[in-house]
XYZ file of C-alpha atoms in Angstrom:
672
model
C 51.290 -22.751 5.603
C 51.876 -21.428 2.094
C 48.602 -23.015 0.973
C 46.740 -21.354 3.819
C 48.226 -17.967 2.987
C 47.067 -18.262 -0.594
C 43.581 -19.319 0.494
C 43.229 -16.325 2.848
C 44.532 -13.073 1.294
C 46.525 -10.996 3.718
C 45.072 -7.931 5.422
C 47.215 -4.920 6.341
C 49.419 -5.790 9.300
C 49.021 -3.586 12.368
C 51.649 -2.841 14.995
C 49.130 -3.978 17.573
C 47.876 -6.666 17.722
C 50.537 -8.900 16.195
C 50.055 -10.650 12.882
C 49.890 -13.919 14.744
C 46.873 -12.686 16.719
C 45.149 -11.401 13.592
C 45.769 -14.648 11.751
C 44.508 -16.598 14.755
C 41.324 -14.497 14.739
C 40.762 -15.179 11.037
C 41.056 -18.935 11.304
C 39.215 -19.228 14.597
C 36.291 -21.538 13.737
C 33.816 -20.725 16.521
C 33.201 -18.704 19.620
C 34.714 -19.937 22.875
C 32.322 -22.094 24.892
C 31.585 -19.201 27.222
C 27.871 -19.306 26.419
C 25.729 -22.402 26.328
C 24.260 -23.218 22.926
C 20.826 -23.153 24.507
C 18.899 -19.899 23.983
C 19.511 -18.481 27.477
C 21.041 -15.270 28.762
C 23.662 -15.414 31.517
C 24.219 -12.542 33.938
C 27.330 -11.610 35.860
C 27.905 -9.483 38.911
C 28.244 -5.763 38.460
C 31.812 -5.903 39.695
C 32.796 -8.049 36.724
C 31.622 -5.497 34.158
C 34.506 -3.637 32.523
C 34.308 0.056 33.327
C 32.753 2.151 30.526
C 35.210 3.751 28.185
C 34.475 7.086 26.608
C 32.026 6.717 23.733
C 31.639 9.302 20.996
C 28.703 11.636 21.354
C 25.653 10.335 19.453
C 25.549 11.931 16.013
C 22.464 14.036 15.399
C 22.266 12.939 11.783
C 24.298 9.843 11.028
C 25.980 10.007 7.624
C 27.113 6.666 6.350
C 30.125 6.377 4.092
C 31.167 3.088 2.563
C 34.662 2.102 3.536
C 37.339 1.749 0.906
C 39.416 -0.545 3.118
C 39.940 -4.174 2.003
C 37.319 -6.660 3.214
C 37.817 -8.721 6.343
C 38.827 -12.277 5.609
C 36.378 -15.038 6.443
C 36.477 -18.784 6.186
C 34.831 -20.440 3.234
C 32.562 -22.420 5.557
C 28.946 -22.152 6.632
C 28.314 -21.517 10.316
C 24.928 -21.288 12.033
C 25.358 -19.268 15.216
C 22.665 -19.174 17.865
C 21.657 -15.865 19.468
C 20.819 -15.281 23.120
C 19.246 -11.853 22.629
C 18.040 -9.453 19.948
C 19.570 -6.067 19.206
C 16.476 -3.890 19.485
C 15.170 -5.589 22.632
C 18.122 -4.849 24.923
C 17.500 -2.291 27.671
C 18.727 -1.059 31.045
C 17.378 -4.260 32.554
C 19.982 -6.252 30.633
C 23.015 -4.395 32.027
C 25.536 -6.945 33.269
C 24.294 -9.749 31.056
C 26.500 -11.600 28.622
C 24.799 -11.804 25.230
C 25.437 -13.173 21.803
C 23.935 -11.114 18.961
C 23.765 -11.587 15.217
C 22.989 -9.089 12.508
C 24.252 -6.589 9.972
C 26.782 -3.783 10.418
C 24.599 -0.684 10.106
C 27.105 2.000 11.101
C 30.870 1.902 11.562
C 32.997 4.692 13.034
C 36.246 5.242 14.904
C 36.522 7.838 17.679
C 39.313 8.462 20.135
C 41.124 5.263 19.327
C 37.972 3.191 19.881
C 35.788 1.560 17.259
C 31.996 1.691 17.448
C 29.396 0.104 15.256
C 25.642 -0.196 15.189
C 24.476 -3.773 14.847
C 21.047 -4.237 13.264
C 18.673 -7.181 13.268
C 14.926 -7.515 12.701
C 14.137 -5.886 16.067
C 16.282 -2.751 15.744
C 19.845 -1.597 16.412
C 22.274 -1.512 19.312
C 25.687 0.096 19.653
C 28.652 -2.273 19.890
C 32.043 -1.072 21.137
C 35.447 -2.699 21.524
C 37.983 -3.013 24.311
C 41.336 -2.907 22.475
C 43.465 -3.717 25.508
C 41.385 -6.541 26.910
C 40.229 -8.105 23.622
C 42.622 -7.120 20.824
C 41.402 -9.841 18.421
C 37.839 -8.558 18.513
C 39.035 -4.973 18.233
C 41.140 -5.776 15.184
C 38.331 -7.647 13.440
C 35.770 -4.902 14.073
C 38.165 -2.255 12.769
C 38.155 -3.895 9.359
C 34.414 -4.474 9.025
C 32.364 -2.786 6.316
C 28.713 -1.815 6.128
C 26.218 -4.698 5.826
C 28.682 -7.400 6.824
C 26.833 -10.204 8.606
C 28.477 -10.825 11.957
C 27.911 -12.404 15.337
C 29.280 -10.762 18.472
C 29.559 -11.831 22.086
C 29.983 -9.455 24.968
C 28.568 -7.705 28.033
C 25.714 -5.219 28.108
C 26.711 -2.059 29.961
C 25.361 1.478 30.361
C 26.643 4.179 28.078
C 28.453 7.112 29.627
C 25.981 9.925 30.315
C 27.483 12.159 27.621
C 27.011 9.411 25.023
C 23.373 8.569 25.654
C 21.303 8.720 22.456
C 17.681 9.380 23.352
C 16.637 8.975 19.711
C 17.490 5.274 19.861
C 15.391 2.745 21.738
C 18.654 1.167 22.925
C 20.425 4.504 23.306
C 21.129 4.091 27.025
C 23.195 0.908 26.725
C 25.882 -0.642 24.562
C 27.545 -4.024 24.187
C 31.259 -4.278 25.033
C 32.285 -6.971 22.601
C 34.753 -9.726 23.466
C 34.464 -11.999 20.430
C 33.503 -11.280 16.824
C 32.741 -13.743 14.055
C 32.265 -12.655 10.458
C 29.554 -14.883 9.016
C 29.374 -13.293 5.566
C 31.091 -10.389 3.868
C 29.853 -7.846 1.348
C 31.973 -8.522 -1.717
C 30.568 -5.913 -4.064
C 29.746 -2.224 -3.825
C 26.319 -1.555 -2.351
C 23.967 0.246 -4.786
C 22.659 2.400 -1.919
C 23.122 2.754 1.809
C 20.894 0.973 4.291
C 20.799 3.866 6.714
C 19.571 3.453 10.272
C 19.313 7.125 11.146
C 15.684 7.909 11.991
C 15.951 11.298 10.339
C 17.745 10.076 7.217
C 15.996 10.786 3.927
C 15.631 8.181 1.213
C 17.182 9.523 -1.959
C 17.518 6.278 -3.912
C 15.514 6.026 -7.094
C 12.644 3.568 -6.904
C 13.877 1.522 -9.850
C 17.186 0.947 -8.034
C 15.366 0.031 -4.841
C 13.171 -2.475 -6.690
C 16.156 -3.963 -8.512
C 17.918 -4.603 -5.186
C 14.779 -5.273 -3.166
C 16.489 -7.498 -0.602
C 18.585 -4.490 0.432
C 15.631 -2.132 0.269
C 13.631 -4.328 2.653
C 16.377 -3.950 5.264
C 15.609 -0.246 5.513
C 13.793 0.824 8.647
C 10.763 2.259 6.833
C 10.299 -0.768 4.589
C 10.672 -3.136 7.531
C 8.029 -1.120 9.361
C 5.664 -1.258 6.384
C 5.924 -5.026 5.930
C 5.548 -5.657 9.668
C 2.530 -3.331 9.726
C 0.981 -5.370 6.922
C 1.553 -8.531 8.953
C -0.113 -6.969 12.003
C -3.144 -5.850 9.990
C -3.649 -9.318 8.476
C -3.089 -11.023 11.813
C -5.641 -8.783 13.530
C -8.216 -9.282 10.771
C -7.866 -13.066 10.974
C -8.247 -13.115 14.750
C -11.207 -10.753 14.729
C -13.135 -12.540 11.993
C -12.466 -16.036 13.335
C -12.546 -15.532 17.097
C -15.276 -12.882 17.355
C -17.566 -13.714 14.425
C -16.842 -17.352 13.622
C -15.644 -16.897 10.042
C -13.996 -19.843 8.279
C -10.992 -19.307 5.999
C -11.373 -21.283 2.772
C -9.024 -21.188 -0.213
C -10.475 -20.927 -3.703
C -8.810 -21.934 -7.004
C -6.169 -19.834 -8.701
C -6.562 -21.666 -12.023
C -10.126 -21.021 -13.101
C -12.029 -19.693 -16.109
C -12.507 -16.211 -17.468
C -15.420 -14.145 -16.089
C -16.573 -10.638 -17.084
C -15.327 -8.445 -14.228
C -14.238 -5.309 -16.014
C -10.537 -5.922 -16.694
C -8.474 -8.190 -18.925
C -7.624 -11.628 -17.564
C -4.197 -13.173 -17.247
C -4.449 -16.397 -19.235
C -2.597 -19.660 -18.593
C -2.504 -22.206 -21.441
C -3.221 -25.822 -20.614
C -0.720 -28.456 -21.726
C -3.103 -31.308 -20.959
C -6.003 -29.725 -22.870
C -4.307 -28.136 -25.915
C -5.921 -24.940 -27.175
C -7.670 -24.173 -23.890
C -6.752 -21.677 -21.196
C -7.172 -21.060 -17.525
C -7.710 -17.508 -16.273
C -6.139 -16.224 -13.089
C -8.909 -14.905 -10.809
C -9.704 -11.201 -10.714
C -11.566 -12.060 -7.511
C -12.991 -15.239 -5.930
C -16.503 -13.882 -6.631
C -18.304 -16.930 -7.980
C -16.542 -19.459 -5.786
C -17.453 -17.615 -2.605
C -21.081 -17.433 -3.712
C -21.089 -21.187 -4.245
C -19.607 -21.631 -0.766
C -22.730 -19.910 0.539
C -24.839 -22.383 -1.430
C -22.713 -25.118 0.143
C -23.799 -24.073 3.621
C -20.670 -22.314 4.869
C -22.226 -19.451 6.782
C -19.291 -17.034 6.987
C -16.350 -17.285 4.615
C -13.208 -15.199 4.371
C -9.873 -15.442 2.606
C -6.706 -13.399 2.181
C -6.978 -13.826 -1.560
C -4.486 -13.243 -4.337
C -6.088 -11.602 -7.376
C -4.837 -10.727 -10.860
C -5.859 -8.070 -13.376
C -4.138 -7.191 -16.628
C -4.733 -3.437 -16.614
C -2.766 -0.225 -16.851
C -0.940 0.471 -13.609
C -0.699 3.500 -11.337
C 0.499 4.215 -7.804
C -2.285 2.225 -6.140
C -2.580 -0.664 -8.621
C -0.606 -3.834 -9.264
C -1.161 -6.698 -11.731
C -1.300 -9.059 -8.746
C -2.805 -7.816 -5.529
C -4.294 -9.038 -2.258
C -7.848 -8.776 -0.986
C -9.533 -9.499 2.294
C -12.483 -11.335 0.762
C -15.654 -12.015 2.769
C -19.085 -13.546 2.155
C -21.959 -14.092 4.589
C -25.281 -15.918 4.347
C -28.577 -14.737 5.874
C -27.172 -11.250 6.525
C -29.350 -8.216 5.734
C -27.811 -4.982 4.463
C -27.720 -3.159 7.801
C -26.093 -6.125 9.553
C -23.513 -6.347 6.757
C -22.576 -2.687 7.099
C -22.408 -2.840 10.904
C -20.114 -5.894 10.930
C -17.720 -4.214 8.519
C -17.795 -0.919 10.406
C -16.862 -2.796 13.574
C -13.991 -4.552 11.784
C -12.446 -1.417 10.279
C -13.056 0.617 13.434
C -11.102 -1.970 15.443
C -8.323 -2.168 12.829
C -7.746 1.596 13.012
C -7.875 1.576 16.798
C -5.494 -1.369 17.108
C -3.014 -0.266 14.434
C -3.089 3.542 14.629
C -4.891 4.320 17.872
C -7.526 6.223 15.879
C -11.182 6.293 16.938
C -13.438 6.221 13.878
C -17.066 7.378 14.133
C -19.875 5.037 15.127
C -21.780 4.662 12.877
C -19.968 5.640 9.686
C -21.537 8.540 7.743
C -23.315 7.604 4.515
C -23.821 9.218 1.145
C -25.870 7.849 -1.683
C -24.145 7.619 -5.047
C -26.383 10.421 -6.335
C -25.475 12.679 -3.393
C -21.764 12.018 -3.740
C -21.726 12.770 -7.459
C -23.888 15.880 -7.045
C -21.871 17.417 -4.186
C -18.345 16.215 -4.973
C -18.337 14.910 -8.549
C -16.919 11.596 -7.315
C -18.182 8.326 -5.843
C -15.166 8.295 -3.509
C -15.240 11.835 -2.115
C -12.580 13.244 0.181
C -14.590 15.075 2.836
C -11.632 16.402 4.839
C -12.274 19.782 3.199
C -15.471 21.628 2.340
C -15.328 22.547 -1.354
C -18.633 21.365 -2.827
C -20.143 21.621 -6.288
C -23.337 23.406 -7.267
C -25.585 22.761 -10.244
C -26.508 26.129 -11.821
C -28.082 24.846 -15.034
C -31.443 26.453 -14.257
C -29.863 29.918 -13.907
C -28.531 29.784 -17.484
C -31.549 28.222 -19.199
C -32.197 31.286 -21.374
C -28.672 32.682 -21.295
C -27.453 34.662 -24.316
C -24.041 33.099 -23.666
C -24.123 30.506 -26.461
C -21.594 28.107 -24.951
C -23.880 27.582 -21.971
C -27.249 27.679 -23.733
C -26.169 25.242 -26.468
C -24.877 22.834 -23.824
C -28.209 22.850 -22.015
C -30.133 22.452 -25.273
C -28.131 19.296 -26.084
C -28.919 17.737 -22.692
C -25.791 18.809 -20.841
C -25.444 20.490 -17.462
C -23.571 23.428 -15.905
C -21.936 23.054 -12.505
C -19.613 25.318 -10.558
C -16.864 25.013 -7.972
C -16.556 28.031 -5.689
C -13.117 28.758 -4.227
C -13.009 31.056 -1.182
C -10.405 33.825 -1.669
C -9.577 32.226 -5.027
C -9.768 35.523 -6.908
C -6.658 36.712 -5.101
C -4.838 33.402 -5.351
C -5.293 32.864 -9.098
C -4.570 35.576 -11.643
C -6.495 35.821 -14.893
C -3.407 34.616 -16.715
C -3.182 31.520 -14.499
C -6.839 30.758 -15.127
C -6.427 31.097 -18.885
C -3.202 29.156 -19.379
C -1.747 28.254 -15.968
C -1.720 25.062 -13.869
C -5.404 25.241 -13.013
C -6.354 25.595 -16.660
C -4.071 22.685 -17.573
C -5.733 20.473 -14.958
C -9.101 21.176 -16.547
C -7.760 20.316 -19.995
C -6.237 17.062 -18.695
C -9.666 16.035 -17.432
C -11.105 16.371 -20.936
C -12.605 19.857 -20.670
C -12.329 22.192 -23.655
C -11.755 25.259 -21.501
C -12.189 26.764 -18.057
C -14.848 29.496 -17.798
C -14.536 31.534 -14.597
C -15.855 34.541 -12.734
C -14.222 36.571 -9.982
C -16.177 38.477 -7.336
C -14.579 41.903 -6.779
C -14.508 43.903 -3.567
C -17.417 46.089 -4.685
C -19.571 43.058 -5.473
C -19.099 43.316 -9.218
C -17.832 40.379 -11.245
C -15.122 39.960 -13.849
C -14.100 37.126 -16.085
C -14.825 36.033 -19.633
C -16.420 39.180 -21.160
C -19.198 37.317 -22.979
C -20.150 35.470 -19.809
C -20.062 38.618 -17.674
C -22.250 40.563 -20.096
C -24.762 37.715 -20.329
C -25.530 37.871 -16.617
C -28.397 40.280 -15.998
C -28.535 41.736 -12.452
C -31.201 39.293 -11.292
C -29.276 36.293 -12.661
C -26.030 37.548 -11.175
C -27.642 37.907 -7.779
C -29.165 34.420 -8.076
C -25.787 32.927 -9.014
C -23.886 34.590 -6.154
C -26.542 33.496 -3.667
C -26.562 29.900 -4.967
C -22.775 29.707 -4.659
C -22.623 31.504 -1.272
C -19.717 33.617 -2.514
C -18.483 37.035 -1.535
C -15.752 39.515 -2.330
C -12.497 37.878 -3.383
C -14.029 34.492 -4.208
C -13.622 32.583 -7.468
C -16.279 30.651 -9.424
C -15.091 27.917 -11.820
C -17.501 26.466 -14.398
C -17.691 23.098 -16.111
C -20.169 22.466 -18.916
C -21.096 19.373 -20.886
C -22.485 15.923 -20.216
C -22.892 15.046 -16.564
C -20.067 12.502 -16.412
C -17.492 14.815 -18.017
C -18.553 17.794 -15.871
C -18.177 15.780 -12.663
C -14.813 14.447 -13.803
C -13.470 17.949 -14.460
C -14.684 19.521 -11.216
C -13.590 16.532 -9.121
C -10.056 16.909 -10.486
C -10.040 20.679 -9.940
C -11.438 20.268 -6.435
C -8.630 17.926 -5.360
C -5.939 20.013 -7.071
C -7.070 23.264 -5.460
C -7.408 21.684 -2.019
C -3.805 20.458 -2.145
C -2.444 23.698 -3.600
C -4.224 25.928 -1.081
C -3.539 23.635 1.881
C -7.222 23.012 2.571
C -6.821 19.318 3.419
C -6.818 18.620 7.155
C -4.342 15.748 7.280
C -5.118 15.120 10.947
C -8.680 14.093 10.071
C -9.750 10.545 9.323
C -12.701 10.824 6.970
C -14.485 7.524 6.443
C -17.930 6.949 4.965
C -20.144 4.589 3.016
C -21.342 5.324 -0.512
C -24.551 3.379 -1.212
C -27.350 3.039 -3.769
C -25.136 2.768 -6.830
C -26.849 2.359 -10.200
C -26.991 -1.259 -11.325
C -25.711 -0.307 -14.780
C -23.828 2.396 -16.640
C -23.713 3.156 -20.350
C -20.650 2.014 -22.290
C -20.378 4.627 -25.022
C -17.766 2.801 -27.101
C -19.711 -0.477 -27.149
C -23.163 1.179 -27.140
C -24.542 -1.028 -24.406
C -25.253 -1.168 -20.693
C -22.662 -2.773 -18.427
C -22.672 -3.583 -14.718
C -21.284 -0.732 -12.623
C -19.882 -3.226 -10.102
C -20.417 -6.752 -11.480
C -23.468 -8.596 -12.870
C -24.013 -10.639 -9.695
C -25.030 -7.623 -7.585
C -28.620 -7.691 -6.363
C -31.006 -4.921 -7.453
C -32.933 -2.887 -4.919
C -36.296 -4.679 -4.391
C -38.065 -1.340 -4.923
C -36.703 -1.142 -8.494
C -37.459 -4.660 -9.757
C -39.975 -3.495 -12.357
C -37.284 -1.766 -14.446
C -33.950 -3.438 -13.828
C -32.152 -1.346 -16.445
C -32.546 1.773 -14.266
C -32.480 0.013 -10.901
C -30.348 0.912 -7.933
C -27.993 -1.794 -6.693
C -27.692 -3.086 -3.138
C -24.031 -2.161 -3.349
C -21.794 -0.290 -0.940
C -18.276 1.138 -1.054
C -16.201 2.149 1.966
C -14.202 5.330 1.329
C -11.353 6.606 3.511
C -9.829 10.041 2.848
C -11.021 9.954 -0.744
C -9.766 6.418 -1.461
C -11.994 3.397 -1.891
C -10.696 0.760 0.524
C -13.492 -1.786 0.161
C -16.603 -2.546 -1.796
C -19.305 -5.153 -1.917
C -22.968 -5.913 -2.376
C -25.789 -8.224 -1.577
C -25.973 -10.887 -4.283
C -28.619 -12.232 -6.601
C -29.620 -15.641 -5.238
C -32.407 -16.587 -7.664
C -31.695 -17.937 -11.143
C -34.419 -16.056 -13.008
C -33.239 -12.665 -11.695
C -29.625 -13.513 -12.520
C -30.525 -14.443 -16.090
C -32.405 -11.148 -16.576
C -29.397 -9.138 -15.378
C -27.067 -11.053 -17.693
C -29.403 -10.354 -20.616
C -29.351 -6.603 -19.862
C -25.541 -6.517 -20.132
C -25.680 -8.353 -23.457
C -25.037 -11.950 -22.401
C -27.444 -14.315 -24.130
C -28.939 -17.326 -22.371
C -26.673 -19.632 -24.395
C -23.559 -17.609 -23.514
C -24.664 -17.420 -19.885
C -25.007 -21.184 -19.760
C -21.579 -21.645 -21.295
C -19.828 -19.155 -18.988
C -21.830 -19.363 -15.774
C -23.773 -22.611 -16.031
C -22.261 -23.883 -12.794
C -23.421 -20.751 -10.919
C -26.916 -20.781 -12.423
C -27.184 -24.448 -11.541
C -26.124 -23.731 -7.961
C -28.719 -20.956 -7.640
C -31.383 -23.544 -8.552
C -30.284 -25.857 -5.725
C -31.314 -23.836 -2.699
C -29.057 -20.761 -2.625
C -29.573 -18.725 0.559
C -29.703 -14.909 0.652
C -26.096 -13.784 0.882
C -23.717 -10.902 0.340
C -20.143 -9.882 0.856
C -17.344 -7.392 0.521
C -13.688 -7.260 -0.490
C -11.038 -4.907 0.875
C -7.966 -3.925 -1.098
C -5.429 -5.003 1.502
C -2.455 -3.374 -0.253
C -4.278 -0.051 -0.498
C -5.520 -0.177 3.107
C -2.037 -0.881 4.472
C -0.605 1.898 2.271
C -2.981 4.377 3.906
C -2.313 3.078 7.426
C 1.450 3.314 6.821
C 1.254 6.797 5.297
C 3.016 5.513 2.170
C 2.612 7.068 -1.274
C 2.432 3.848 -3.269
C 1.251 0.309 -2.663
C 4.673 -0.787 -3.955
C 6.008 0.375 -0.577
C 3.836 -2.107 1.331
C 4.359 -5.150 -0.935
C 7.511 -7.199 -0.442
C 8.163 -7.872 -4.128
C 5.980 -5.599 -6.300
C 5.910 -5.041 -10.027
C 6.948 -1.786 -11.680
C 4.558 0.539 -13.515
C 5.346 -1.465 -16.658
C 4.199 -4.699 -14.954
C 7.746 -6.044 -14.656
C 9.625 -7.478 -11.691
C 12.869 -5.509 -11.485
C 14.375 -8.160 -9.211
C 13.738 -11.332 -11.239
C 13.269 -9.585 -14.614
C 9.883 -11.228 -15.155
C 8.165 -11.551 -17.539
C 10.836 -13.276 -19.564
C 11.236 -15.424 -22.639
C 10.925 -19.168 -22.086
C 12.577 -22.193 -23.563
C 11.156 -23.087 -27.005
C 10.485 -26.594 -25.760
C 8.118 -25.216 -23.128
C 6.152 -23.441 -25.844
C 6.120 -26.602 -27.925
C 4.739 -28.558 -24.969
C 1.892 -26.017 -24.820
C 1.184 -26.447 -28.550
C 2.506 -22.966 -29.362
C 4.370 -22.728 -32.646
C 7.450 -20.485 -32.866
C 9.281 -19.283 -35.945
């Protein structure tokens, strides 16, 4: 007996029940054999249900406080307890049934001499209450529980008293009167944050703490919802592609070789081939093209991809794509299939009806009207090119810009003259946004009530009456409106006005968050100029097919490429592919890859194109980003189970980490 007492530290002794009963409850190895170990639910007659005792009124906002009481004692054994029901699935139909539940203590409170707790599992929560007179052992054990203890309980489902019904809970009309309690695992250290179950509770934990203790974070209701939503999206995509369109899921290699896709590769040294490296795939691009050559008509994969690039809210070093490739599929058929897929995803997951067909903008239209190739069209602010109005302007800033090949564009803000003071426009938030975009300043004009204009004096004086009238008409502005200017090279002008457009829309509440704006952007340029390297580079990737109408001058050709944009975020992008070797070699030459280098890097692809490659094309969706938007989350880290931080580290496992010197030696790396 003395040995047992040392092995199980004593808990405070209560007047009722006796110490003998408490000690018996602690050492009790298993539940009584009142429920078969098969997964069945037994019911009893209504007359055998204990009458409801008074429950506390449901709290409107549950505040959880960690208990300072000593932990409940448990045996140092491992027990696997079967369940006959799940917490969140119990309902009025289960009243009178005896159930065994397992889960975590989500809420613990004492009211009127009775103890109540919320028990949580993967399906939701249910209230558990005790009967101190009928089952003192269970009552005593529950009294000493703490938040997040793992327990199993056995009892009867019964209706809550009318005054204790909680309509905010799915199970708020019933509770479980517990007869037996088994503590399966205790919490032996202080929790870094509370795993609240209140639907209206606000998350105040810092993200770095949540990522460090991710297993706790994933227990939270919102995180559980996000991960389950991700599962539903992937499950629906698989079923739709396979069952409706006959796609085949094929895995492609993770260890491959480096390809030029716009970002740095993650490299893996080879032990077997010293001095050589694998590259983790930025996408399965070349492998899926070779699958088309192999005769697989419709391929897809939930693919893991890796890019060593600077991170932000919607980027991770490792991410997931829905990757697709189809043979013998013209452009219009490709777009229609993908519209049908995304339309059904939104209907199935959110109950949202997207338009049929999706609206389209060419790349040139999108850049001209919105300054972005992923425009948010939930609000109307559009850009106007006014270069022609200032061709002979005495305002030197504008005229010199035009002489050097630049442009002048404006963003007109309705009622903006009243919203933004001259001081704010010269050194306030709006001005700072322009500077952050790379602009050197923010020229502006305000339209006054009498139709006159005010702003930068030199600009105002340079506008002769005819030019002023032409400008106001072009911008469709009236009294109280604001005109913001951006001058310079086309790319920098669009960048500045795109940033200002989004900032102003958020600040003035112009975004209609109830709208679901989805569209295609098409006819991208094949190439863009890399100023730092003084060469052309592929805007998408060098395997994109050029528009047949532009074959005579590939350097200025449009690409058969398409991006899907939802609420100003690119969720997918793809293209028809080059399927003839001679065209592929010409494109590689334009981006500065010689025939020798092409053979060394892409010889296997060029060889495949010479062996009967069919016309083909494809698309890839950023699955993390798509789920983030469907979930209404602010970061893709909230829809990935174990994400990296903005410094590309895993807060949970502390990766990347140093490795054993012997491992480096095995890889032929020399250390000091």
